[in-house]
mmCIF file of C-alpha atoms in Angstrom:
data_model
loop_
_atom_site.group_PDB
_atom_site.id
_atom_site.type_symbol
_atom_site.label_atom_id
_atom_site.label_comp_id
_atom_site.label_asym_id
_atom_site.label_seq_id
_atom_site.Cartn_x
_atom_site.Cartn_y
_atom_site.Cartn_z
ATOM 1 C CA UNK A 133 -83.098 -35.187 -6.676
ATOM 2 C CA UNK A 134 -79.490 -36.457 -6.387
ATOM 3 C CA UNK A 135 -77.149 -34.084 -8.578
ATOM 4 C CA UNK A 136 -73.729 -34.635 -9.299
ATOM 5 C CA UNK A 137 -71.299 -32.114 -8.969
ATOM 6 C CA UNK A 138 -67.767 -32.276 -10.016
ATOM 7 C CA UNK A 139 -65.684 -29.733 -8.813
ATOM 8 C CA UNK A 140 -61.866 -29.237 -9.562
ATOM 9 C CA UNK A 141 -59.492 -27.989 -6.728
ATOM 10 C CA UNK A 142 -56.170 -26.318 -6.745
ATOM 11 C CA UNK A 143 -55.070 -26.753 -10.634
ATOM 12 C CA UNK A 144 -50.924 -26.548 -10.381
ATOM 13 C CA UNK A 145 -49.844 -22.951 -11.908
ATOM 14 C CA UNK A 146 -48.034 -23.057 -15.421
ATOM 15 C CA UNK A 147 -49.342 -26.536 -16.132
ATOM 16 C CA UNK A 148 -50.030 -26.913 -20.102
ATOM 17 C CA UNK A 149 -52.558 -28.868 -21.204
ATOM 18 C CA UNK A 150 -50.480 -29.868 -24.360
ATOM 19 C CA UNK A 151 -47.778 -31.624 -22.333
ATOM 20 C CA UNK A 152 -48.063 -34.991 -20.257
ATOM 21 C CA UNK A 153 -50.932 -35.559 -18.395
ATOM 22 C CA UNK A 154 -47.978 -37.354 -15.986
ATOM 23 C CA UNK A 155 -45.995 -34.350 -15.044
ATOM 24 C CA UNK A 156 -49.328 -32.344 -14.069
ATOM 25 C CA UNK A 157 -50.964 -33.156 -10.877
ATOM 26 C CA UNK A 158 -54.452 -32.991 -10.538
ATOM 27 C CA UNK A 159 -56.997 -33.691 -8.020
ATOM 28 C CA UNK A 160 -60.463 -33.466 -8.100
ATOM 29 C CA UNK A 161 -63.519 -33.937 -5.668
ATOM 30 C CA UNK A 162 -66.786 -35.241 -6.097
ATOM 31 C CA UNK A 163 -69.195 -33.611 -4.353
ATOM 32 C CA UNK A 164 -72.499 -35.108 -3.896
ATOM 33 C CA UNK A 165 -75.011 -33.366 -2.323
ATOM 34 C CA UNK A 166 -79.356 -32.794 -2.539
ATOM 35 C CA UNK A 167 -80.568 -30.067 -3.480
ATOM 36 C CA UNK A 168 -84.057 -28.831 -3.671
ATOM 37 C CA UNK A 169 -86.376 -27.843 -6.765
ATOM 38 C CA UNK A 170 -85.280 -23.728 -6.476
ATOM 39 C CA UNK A 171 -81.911 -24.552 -5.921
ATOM 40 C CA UNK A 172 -81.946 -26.540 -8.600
ATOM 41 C CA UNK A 173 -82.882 -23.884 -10.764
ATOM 42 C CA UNK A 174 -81.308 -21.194 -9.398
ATOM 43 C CA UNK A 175 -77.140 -23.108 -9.456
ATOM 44 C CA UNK A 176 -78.737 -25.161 -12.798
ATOM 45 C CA UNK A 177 -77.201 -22.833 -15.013
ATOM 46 C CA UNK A 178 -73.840 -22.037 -13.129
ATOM 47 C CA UNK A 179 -72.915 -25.780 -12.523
ATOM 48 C CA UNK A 180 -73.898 -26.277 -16.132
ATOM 49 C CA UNK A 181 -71.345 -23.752 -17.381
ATOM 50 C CA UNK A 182 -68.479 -24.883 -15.416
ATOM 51 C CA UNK A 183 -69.128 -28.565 -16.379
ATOM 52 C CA UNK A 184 -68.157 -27.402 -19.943
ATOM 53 C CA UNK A 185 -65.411 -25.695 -18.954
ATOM 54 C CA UNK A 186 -63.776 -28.953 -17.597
ATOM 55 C CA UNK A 187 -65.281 -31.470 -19.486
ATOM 56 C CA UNK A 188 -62.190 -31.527 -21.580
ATOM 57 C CA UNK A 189 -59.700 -32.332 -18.217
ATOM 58 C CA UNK A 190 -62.540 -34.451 -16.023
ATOM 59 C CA UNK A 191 -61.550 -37.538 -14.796
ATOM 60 C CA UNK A 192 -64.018 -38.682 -11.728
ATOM 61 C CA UNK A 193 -63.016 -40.048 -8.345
ATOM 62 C CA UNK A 194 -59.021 -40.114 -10.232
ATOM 63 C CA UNK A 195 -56.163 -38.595 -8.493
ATOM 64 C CA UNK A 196 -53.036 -39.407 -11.641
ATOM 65 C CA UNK A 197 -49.425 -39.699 -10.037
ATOM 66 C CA UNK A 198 -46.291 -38.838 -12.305
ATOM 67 C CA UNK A 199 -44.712 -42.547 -14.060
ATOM 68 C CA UNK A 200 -41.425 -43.463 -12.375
ATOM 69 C CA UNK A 201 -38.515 -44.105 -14.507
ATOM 70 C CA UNK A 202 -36.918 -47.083 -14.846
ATOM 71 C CA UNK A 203 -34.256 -47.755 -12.230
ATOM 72 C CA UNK A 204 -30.872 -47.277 -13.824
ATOM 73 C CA UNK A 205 -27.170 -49.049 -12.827
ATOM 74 C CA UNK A 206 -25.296 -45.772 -14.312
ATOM 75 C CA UNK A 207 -25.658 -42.718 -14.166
ATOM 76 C CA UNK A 208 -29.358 -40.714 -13.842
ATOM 77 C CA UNK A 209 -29.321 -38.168 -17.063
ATOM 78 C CA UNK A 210 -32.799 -37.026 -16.081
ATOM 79 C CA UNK A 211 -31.251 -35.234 -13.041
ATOM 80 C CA UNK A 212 -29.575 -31.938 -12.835
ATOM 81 C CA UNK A 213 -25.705 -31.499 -14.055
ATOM 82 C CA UNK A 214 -25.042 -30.120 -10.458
ATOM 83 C CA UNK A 215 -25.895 -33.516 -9.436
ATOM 84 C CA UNK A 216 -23.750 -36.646 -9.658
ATOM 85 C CA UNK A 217 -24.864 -40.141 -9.195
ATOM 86 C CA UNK A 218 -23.518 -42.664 -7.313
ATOM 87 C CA UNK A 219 -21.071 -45.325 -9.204
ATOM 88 C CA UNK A 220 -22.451 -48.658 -10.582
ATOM 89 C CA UNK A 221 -19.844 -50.678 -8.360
ATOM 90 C CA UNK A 222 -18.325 -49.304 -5.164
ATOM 91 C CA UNK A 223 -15.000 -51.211 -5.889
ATOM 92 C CA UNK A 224 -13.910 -49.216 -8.660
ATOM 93 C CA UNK A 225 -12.845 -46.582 -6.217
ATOM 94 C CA UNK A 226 -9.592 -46.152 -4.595
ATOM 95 C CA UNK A 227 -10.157 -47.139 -0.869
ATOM 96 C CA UNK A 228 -9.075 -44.265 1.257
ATOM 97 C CA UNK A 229 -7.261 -45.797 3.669
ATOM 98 C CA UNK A 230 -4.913 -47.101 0.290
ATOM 99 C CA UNK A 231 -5.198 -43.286 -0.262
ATOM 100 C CA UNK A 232 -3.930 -42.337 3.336
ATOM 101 C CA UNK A 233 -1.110 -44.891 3.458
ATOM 102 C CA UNK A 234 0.377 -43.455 -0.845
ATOM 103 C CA UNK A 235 0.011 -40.057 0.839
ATOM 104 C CA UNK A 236 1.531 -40.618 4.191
ATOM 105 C CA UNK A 237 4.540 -42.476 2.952
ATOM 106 C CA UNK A 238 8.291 -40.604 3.592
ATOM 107 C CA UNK A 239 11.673 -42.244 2.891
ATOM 108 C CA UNK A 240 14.330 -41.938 5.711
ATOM 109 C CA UNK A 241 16.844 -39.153 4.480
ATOM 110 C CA UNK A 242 20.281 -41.197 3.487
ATOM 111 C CA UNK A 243 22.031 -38.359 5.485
ATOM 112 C CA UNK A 244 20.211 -38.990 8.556
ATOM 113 C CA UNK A 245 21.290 -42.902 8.188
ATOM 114 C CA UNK A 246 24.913 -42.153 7.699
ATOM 115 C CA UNK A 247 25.014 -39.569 10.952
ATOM 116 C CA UNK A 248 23.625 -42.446 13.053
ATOM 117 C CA UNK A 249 26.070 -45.009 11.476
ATOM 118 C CA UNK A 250 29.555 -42.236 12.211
ATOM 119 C CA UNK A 251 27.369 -41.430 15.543
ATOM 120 C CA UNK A 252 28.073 -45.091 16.697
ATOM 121 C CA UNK A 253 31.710 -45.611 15.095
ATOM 122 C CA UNK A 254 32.304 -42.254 16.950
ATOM 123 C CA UNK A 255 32.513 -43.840 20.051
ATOM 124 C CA UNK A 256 36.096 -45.531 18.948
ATOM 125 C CA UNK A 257 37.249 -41.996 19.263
ATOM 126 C CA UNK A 258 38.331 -42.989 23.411
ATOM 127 C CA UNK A 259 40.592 -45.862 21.571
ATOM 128 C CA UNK A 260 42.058 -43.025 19.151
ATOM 129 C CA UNK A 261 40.697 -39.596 19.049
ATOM 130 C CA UNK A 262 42.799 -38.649 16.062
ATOM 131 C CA UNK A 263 41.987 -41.715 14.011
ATOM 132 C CA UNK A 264 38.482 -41.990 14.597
ATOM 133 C CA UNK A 265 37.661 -38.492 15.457
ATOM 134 C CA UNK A 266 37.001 -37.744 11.862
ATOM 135 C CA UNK A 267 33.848 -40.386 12.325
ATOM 136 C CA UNK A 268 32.971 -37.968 14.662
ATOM 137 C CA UNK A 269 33.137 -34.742 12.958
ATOM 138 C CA UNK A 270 31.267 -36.448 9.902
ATOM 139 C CA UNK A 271 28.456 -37.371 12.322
ATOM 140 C CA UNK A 272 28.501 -33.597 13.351
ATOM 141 C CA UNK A 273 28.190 -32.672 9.671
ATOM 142 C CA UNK A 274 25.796 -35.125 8.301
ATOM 143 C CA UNK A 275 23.046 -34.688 11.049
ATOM 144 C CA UNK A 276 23.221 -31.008 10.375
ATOM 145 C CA UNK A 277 22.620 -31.665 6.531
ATOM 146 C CA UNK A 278 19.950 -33.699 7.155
ATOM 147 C CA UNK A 279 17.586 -32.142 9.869
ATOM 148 C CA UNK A 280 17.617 -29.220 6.948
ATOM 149 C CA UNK A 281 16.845 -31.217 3.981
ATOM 150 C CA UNK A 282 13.918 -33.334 6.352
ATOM 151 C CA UNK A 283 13.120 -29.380 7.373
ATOM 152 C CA UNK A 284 12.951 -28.343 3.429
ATOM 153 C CA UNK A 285 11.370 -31.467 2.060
ATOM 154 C CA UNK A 286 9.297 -33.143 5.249
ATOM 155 C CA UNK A 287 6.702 -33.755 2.911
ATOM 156 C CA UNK A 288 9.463 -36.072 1.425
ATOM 157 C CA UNK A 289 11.766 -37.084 3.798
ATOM 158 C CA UNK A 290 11.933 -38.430 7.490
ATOM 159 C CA UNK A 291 14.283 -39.293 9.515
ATOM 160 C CA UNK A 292 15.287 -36.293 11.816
ATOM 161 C CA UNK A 293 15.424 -38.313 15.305
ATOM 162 C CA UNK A 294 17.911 -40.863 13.707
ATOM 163 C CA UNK A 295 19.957 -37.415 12.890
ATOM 164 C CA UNK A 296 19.917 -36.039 16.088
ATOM 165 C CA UNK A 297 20.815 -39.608 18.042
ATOM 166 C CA UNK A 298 23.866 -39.587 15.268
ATOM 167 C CA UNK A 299 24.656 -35.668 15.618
ATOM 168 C CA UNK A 300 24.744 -35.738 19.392
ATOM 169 C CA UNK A 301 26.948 -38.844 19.597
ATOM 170 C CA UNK A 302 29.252 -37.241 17.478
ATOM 171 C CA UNK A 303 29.071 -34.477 19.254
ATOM 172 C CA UNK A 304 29.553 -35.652 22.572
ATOM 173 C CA UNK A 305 31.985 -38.713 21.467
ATOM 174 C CA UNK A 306 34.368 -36.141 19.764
ATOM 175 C CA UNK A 307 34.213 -33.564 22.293
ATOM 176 C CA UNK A 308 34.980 -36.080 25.167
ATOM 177 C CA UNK A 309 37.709 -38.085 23.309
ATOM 178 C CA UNK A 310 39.696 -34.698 23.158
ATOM 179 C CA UNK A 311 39.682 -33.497 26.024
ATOM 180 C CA UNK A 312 40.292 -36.732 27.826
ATOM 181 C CA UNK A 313 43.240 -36.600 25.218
ATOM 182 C CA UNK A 314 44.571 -33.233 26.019
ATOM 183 C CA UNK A 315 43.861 -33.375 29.595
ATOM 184 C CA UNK A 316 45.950 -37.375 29.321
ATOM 185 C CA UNK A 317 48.646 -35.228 27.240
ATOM 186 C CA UNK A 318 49.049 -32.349 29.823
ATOM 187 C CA UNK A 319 49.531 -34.940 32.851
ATOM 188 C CA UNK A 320 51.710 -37.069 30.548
ATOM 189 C CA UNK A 321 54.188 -34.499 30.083
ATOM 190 C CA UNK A 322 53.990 -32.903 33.383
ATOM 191 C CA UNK A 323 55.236 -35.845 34.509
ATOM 192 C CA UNK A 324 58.023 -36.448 32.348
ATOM 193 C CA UNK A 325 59.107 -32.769 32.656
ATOM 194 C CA UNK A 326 59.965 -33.522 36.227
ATOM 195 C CA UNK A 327 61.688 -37.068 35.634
ATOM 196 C CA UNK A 328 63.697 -34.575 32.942
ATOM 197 C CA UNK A 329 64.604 -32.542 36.000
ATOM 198 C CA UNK A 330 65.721 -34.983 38.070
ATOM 199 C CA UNK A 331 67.883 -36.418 35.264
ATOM 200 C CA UNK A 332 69.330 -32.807 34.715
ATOM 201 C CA UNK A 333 70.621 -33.023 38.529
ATOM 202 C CA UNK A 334 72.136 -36.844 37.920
ATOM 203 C CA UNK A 335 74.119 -35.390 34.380
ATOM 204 C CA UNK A 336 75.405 -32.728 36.897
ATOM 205 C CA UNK A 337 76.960 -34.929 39.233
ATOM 206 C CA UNK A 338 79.541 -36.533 36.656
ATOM 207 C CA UNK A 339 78.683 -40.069 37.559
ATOM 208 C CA UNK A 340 78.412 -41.667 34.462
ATOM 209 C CA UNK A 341 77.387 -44.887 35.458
ATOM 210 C CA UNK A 342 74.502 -43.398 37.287
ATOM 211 C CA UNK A 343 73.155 -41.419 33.897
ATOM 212 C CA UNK A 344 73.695 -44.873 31.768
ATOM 213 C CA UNK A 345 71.959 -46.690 34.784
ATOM 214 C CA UNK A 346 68.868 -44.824 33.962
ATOM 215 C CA UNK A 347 68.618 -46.178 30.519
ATOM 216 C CA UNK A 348 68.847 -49.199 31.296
ATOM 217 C CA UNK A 349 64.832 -49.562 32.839
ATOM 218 C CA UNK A 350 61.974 -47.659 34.088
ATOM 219 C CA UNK A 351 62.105 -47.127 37.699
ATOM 220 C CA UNK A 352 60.694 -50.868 38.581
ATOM 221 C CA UNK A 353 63.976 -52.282 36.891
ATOM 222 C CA UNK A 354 65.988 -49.327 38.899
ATOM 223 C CA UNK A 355 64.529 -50.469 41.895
ATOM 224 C CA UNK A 356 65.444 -54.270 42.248
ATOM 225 C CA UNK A 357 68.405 -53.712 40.342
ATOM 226 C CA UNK A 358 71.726 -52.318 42.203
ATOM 227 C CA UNK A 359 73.288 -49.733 39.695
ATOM 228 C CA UNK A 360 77.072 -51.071 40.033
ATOM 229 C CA UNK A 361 75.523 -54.660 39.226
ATOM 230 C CA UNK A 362 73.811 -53.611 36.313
ATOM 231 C CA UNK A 363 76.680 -52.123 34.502
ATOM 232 C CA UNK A 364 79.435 -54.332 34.789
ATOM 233 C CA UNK A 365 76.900 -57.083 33.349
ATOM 234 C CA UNK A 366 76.282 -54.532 30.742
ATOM 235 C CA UNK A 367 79.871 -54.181 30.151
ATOM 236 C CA UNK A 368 80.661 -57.697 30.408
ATOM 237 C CA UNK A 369 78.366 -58.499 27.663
ATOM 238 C CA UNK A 370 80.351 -56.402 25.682
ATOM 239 C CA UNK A 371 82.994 -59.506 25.052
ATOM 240 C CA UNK A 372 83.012 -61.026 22.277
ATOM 241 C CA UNK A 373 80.358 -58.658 20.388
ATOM 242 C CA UNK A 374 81.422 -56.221 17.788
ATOM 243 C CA UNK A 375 79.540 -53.682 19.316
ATOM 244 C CA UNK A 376 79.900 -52.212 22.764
ATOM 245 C CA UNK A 377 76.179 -51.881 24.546
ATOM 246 C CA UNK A 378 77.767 -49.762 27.088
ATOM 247 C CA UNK A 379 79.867 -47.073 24.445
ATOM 248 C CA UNK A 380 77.104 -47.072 22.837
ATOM 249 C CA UNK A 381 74.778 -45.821 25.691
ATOM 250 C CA UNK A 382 77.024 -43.619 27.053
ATOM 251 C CA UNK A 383 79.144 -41.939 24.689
ATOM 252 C CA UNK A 384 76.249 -38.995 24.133
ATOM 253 C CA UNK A 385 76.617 -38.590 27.989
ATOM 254 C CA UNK A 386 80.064 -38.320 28.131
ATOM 255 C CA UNK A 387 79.970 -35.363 25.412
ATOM 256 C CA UNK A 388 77.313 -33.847 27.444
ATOM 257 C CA UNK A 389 79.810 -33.763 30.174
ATOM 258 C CA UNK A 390 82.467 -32.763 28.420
ATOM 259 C CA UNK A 391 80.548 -29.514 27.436
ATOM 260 C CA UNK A 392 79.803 -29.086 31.390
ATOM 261 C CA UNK A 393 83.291 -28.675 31.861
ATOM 262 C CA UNK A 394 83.958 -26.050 29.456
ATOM 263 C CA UNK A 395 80.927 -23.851 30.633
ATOM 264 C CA UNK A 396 79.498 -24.520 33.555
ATOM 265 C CA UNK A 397 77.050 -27.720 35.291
ATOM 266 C CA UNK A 398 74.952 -24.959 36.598
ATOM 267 C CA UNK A 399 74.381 -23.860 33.059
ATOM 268 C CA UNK A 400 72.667 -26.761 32.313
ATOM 269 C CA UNK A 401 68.559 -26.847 32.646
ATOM 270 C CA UNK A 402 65.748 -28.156 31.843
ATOM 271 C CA UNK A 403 64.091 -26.028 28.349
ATOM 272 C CA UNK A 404 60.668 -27.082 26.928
ATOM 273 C CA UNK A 405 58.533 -30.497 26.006
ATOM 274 C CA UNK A 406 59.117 -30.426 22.227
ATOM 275 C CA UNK A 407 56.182 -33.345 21.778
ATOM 276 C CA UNK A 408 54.756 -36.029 22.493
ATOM 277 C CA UNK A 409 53.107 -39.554 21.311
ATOM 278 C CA UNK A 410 52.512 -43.328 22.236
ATOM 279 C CA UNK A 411 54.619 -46.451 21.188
ATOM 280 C CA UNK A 412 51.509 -48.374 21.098
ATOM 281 C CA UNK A 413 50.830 -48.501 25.117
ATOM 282 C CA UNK A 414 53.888 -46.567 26.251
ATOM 283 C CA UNK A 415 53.826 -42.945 26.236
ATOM 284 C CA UNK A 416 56.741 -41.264 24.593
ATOM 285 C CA UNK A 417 57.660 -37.786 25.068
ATOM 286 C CA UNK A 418 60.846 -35.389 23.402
ATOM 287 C CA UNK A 419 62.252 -32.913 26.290
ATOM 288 C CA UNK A 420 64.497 -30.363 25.161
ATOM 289 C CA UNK A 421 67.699 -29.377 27.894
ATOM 290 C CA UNK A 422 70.095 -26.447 27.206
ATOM 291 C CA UNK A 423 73.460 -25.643 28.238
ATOM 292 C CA UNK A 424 73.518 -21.485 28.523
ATOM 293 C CA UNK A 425 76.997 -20.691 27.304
ATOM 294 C CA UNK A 426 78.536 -22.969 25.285
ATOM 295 C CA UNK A 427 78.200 -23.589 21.327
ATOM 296 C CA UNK A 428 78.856 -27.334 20.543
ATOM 297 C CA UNK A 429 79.015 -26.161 17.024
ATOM 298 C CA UNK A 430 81.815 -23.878 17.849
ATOM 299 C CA UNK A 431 85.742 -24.770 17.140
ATOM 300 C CA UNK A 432 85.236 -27.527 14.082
ATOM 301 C CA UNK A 433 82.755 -28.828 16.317
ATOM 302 C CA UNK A 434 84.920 -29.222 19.021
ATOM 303 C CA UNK A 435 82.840 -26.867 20.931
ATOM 304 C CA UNK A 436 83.984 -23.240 23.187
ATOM 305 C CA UNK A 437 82.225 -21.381 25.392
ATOM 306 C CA UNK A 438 79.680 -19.109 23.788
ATOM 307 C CA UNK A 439 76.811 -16.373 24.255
ATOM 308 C CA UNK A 440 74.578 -19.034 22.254
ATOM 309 C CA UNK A 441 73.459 -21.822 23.857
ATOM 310 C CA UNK A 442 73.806 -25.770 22.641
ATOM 311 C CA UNK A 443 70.598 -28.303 23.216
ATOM 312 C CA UNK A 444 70.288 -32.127 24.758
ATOM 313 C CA UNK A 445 67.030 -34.003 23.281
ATOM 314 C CA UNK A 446 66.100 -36.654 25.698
ATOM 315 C CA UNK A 447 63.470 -39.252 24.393
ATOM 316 C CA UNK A 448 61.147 -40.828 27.606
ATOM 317 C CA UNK A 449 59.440 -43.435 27.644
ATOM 318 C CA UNK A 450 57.087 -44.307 30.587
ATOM 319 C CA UNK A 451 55.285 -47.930 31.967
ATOM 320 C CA UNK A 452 51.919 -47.011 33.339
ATOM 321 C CA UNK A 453 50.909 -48.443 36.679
ATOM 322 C CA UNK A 454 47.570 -46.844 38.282
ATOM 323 C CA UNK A 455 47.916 -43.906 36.123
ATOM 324 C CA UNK A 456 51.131 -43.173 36.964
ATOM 325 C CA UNK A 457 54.467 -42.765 35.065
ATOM 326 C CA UNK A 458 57.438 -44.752 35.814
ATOM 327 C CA UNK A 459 59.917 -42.898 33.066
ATOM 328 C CA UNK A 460 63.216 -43.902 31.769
ATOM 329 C CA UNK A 461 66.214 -42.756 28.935
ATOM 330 C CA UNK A 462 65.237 -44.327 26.076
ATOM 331 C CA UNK A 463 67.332 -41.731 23.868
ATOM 332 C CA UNK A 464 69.715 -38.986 23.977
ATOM 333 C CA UNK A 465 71.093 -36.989 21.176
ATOM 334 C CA UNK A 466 73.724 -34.210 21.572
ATOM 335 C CA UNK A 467 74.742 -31.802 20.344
ATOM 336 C CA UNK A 468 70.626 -31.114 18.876
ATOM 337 C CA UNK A 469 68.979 -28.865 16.535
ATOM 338 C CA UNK A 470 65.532 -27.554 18.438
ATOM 339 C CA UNK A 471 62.702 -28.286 16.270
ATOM 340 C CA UNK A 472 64.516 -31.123 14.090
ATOM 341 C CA UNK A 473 63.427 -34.349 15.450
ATOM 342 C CA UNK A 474 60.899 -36.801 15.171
ATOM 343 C CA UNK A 475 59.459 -39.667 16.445
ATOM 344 C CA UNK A 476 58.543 -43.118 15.261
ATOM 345 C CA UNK A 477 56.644 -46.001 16.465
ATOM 346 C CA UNK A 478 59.842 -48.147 16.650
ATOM 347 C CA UNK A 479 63.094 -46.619 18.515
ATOM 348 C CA UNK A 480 66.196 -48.259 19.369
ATOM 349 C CA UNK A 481 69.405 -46.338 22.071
ATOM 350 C CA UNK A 482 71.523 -46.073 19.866
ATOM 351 C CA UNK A 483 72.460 -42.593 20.989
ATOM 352 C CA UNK A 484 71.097 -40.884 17.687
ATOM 353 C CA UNK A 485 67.485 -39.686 16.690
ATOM 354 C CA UNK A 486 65.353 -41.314 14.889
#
């Protein structure tokens, strides 16, 4: 006869009875088979006794499955700690790209601006290295100071190419301006120290016409003027003036030969370029004569022959024409303290210094 066997399979380890039928897993089989009259009475008793033992857990032909929970929009407090749920709404995040751009962010160093900014006024320094070259040495200085604050703080700051571009104009600007100003200086008075030269051998010929002559012009006026001409109409516009044009411009000169006859015109030579300057676009430069053996100081100023030696200052000025000089007297003071003049922006031939 038919015989129904129920037979239970693979019961989960550490499941308790007492605790939710849900959270234990159980599957059973039912096993139907025939079996014969001896078998029957032979397995009768076995099958019997193991029927009681799971009567109290049978369910036939029923596999149960754990009950889901309920979905939730927060967070899942069923699950481990170790775990964390995703939010309710994905906009109350930050974005990470708004992250990337907070942490990205660097202000320009101030420093670094104001090096660029005396970088490009640096380049006034050709006009006039000595006015603008301290836009140049602040470039210098303020594009060192800030390529090592950007270095210390580069999380902070940025701005180290705009502190180079500054630091090497200033740099380059400054360095150029002065030595196109020394090497303009050096040609400047080597010029003039030769006109000086030439004038020294004109005061030793006496002729004093010929000396005023030459402070009368630069050497275009010289040129298309004929000396003899160009005194007697500087004399003749002496009449009716109260002052004399032509005393004035000669009287130093006429001391100066004076002391040649007491010592000697071969005493007289050209000394040293005291300094020199521009009168907006004319150069100016201060040359320095002596006469070896004779003290102008000497005799209540009357002047003797002396171991000491007296000094000329001759003040040149110079019209530029292809880079060249063409010089002329523009001052001359005797008898002249070495050292002890000046010069200013505005000078008159007066005879005296200024």
């Amino acid at each position: 006869m038919p015989v129904l066997a129920l037979i239970r399979r693979d019961e989960p380890t550490g499941c308790d009875r007492q605790a939710n039928l849900s959270r234990c897993r159980h599957e059973w089989r039912i096993v139907l088979g025939l079996a014969s009259g001896s078998d029957l009475i032979a397995n009768g008793l076995v099958f019997f006794s193991f029927s009681l033992r799971a009567m109290g857990a049978l369910v036939v032909s029923v596999q149960t499955e754990p009950v889901s929970p309920p979905e939730r929009s927060a967070v899942d407090t069923s699950r481990p700690a170790s775990f964390s749920s995703k939010p309710a709404s994905s906009g109350a995040a930050l974005k990470p790209l708004d992250n990337l751009e907070l942490e990205s962010y660097r202000a320009v160093h101030p420093l670094a601006v104001g090096a660029l900014l005396f970088g490009v006024i640096s380049l006034l320094c050709f006009v006039d290295p000595w006015t603008f070259g301290l836009a140049a040495v602040l470039a210098v200085v303020m594009g060192l100071s800030a390529l090592a604050r950007i270095r210390k703080d580069a999380d902070i700051y940025t701005g180290s190419q705009l502190a180079r571009i500054g630091l090497t104009m200033g740099v380059i600007c400054g360095l150029s301006s002065l030595t196109n100003d020394y090497i303009s200086k050096y040609m400047r008075e080597r010029s003039a120290s030769q006109f000086a030269r030439d004038y020294v051998e004109i005061l030793k010929t006496g002729d004093l016409d010929q000396a005023v002559f030459y402070r009368l012009g630069a050497g275009s006026f010289r040129k298309n003027n004929d000396p003899k001409k160009a005194i007697a109409n500087l004399k003749a516009s002496a009449k009716g003036a109260g002052m004399d044009p032509y005393e004035t411009l000669s009287s130093p000169i006429v001391q100066i030969q004076q002391a040649l006859k007491t010592a000697s015109k071969e005493n007289l030579r050209f000394d040293a370029v005291e300094t020199s300057a521009m009168d907006g676009t004319l150069p100016v430069v201060m040359v320095r004569l002596a006469i070896a053996g004779y003290d102008a100081q000497a005799n209540n100023n009357q002047g003797a022959k002396s171991e000491r030696e007296s000094y000329i200052l001759l003040q040149l000025k110079a019209e530029t024409k292809g880079g060249d000089y063409d010089w002329w007297v523009s001052d001359v003071v005797y008898p002249y303290t070495p050292r002890s003049a000046f010069f200013q922006a505005t000078v008159d031939t007066h005879g005296h210094a200024h």
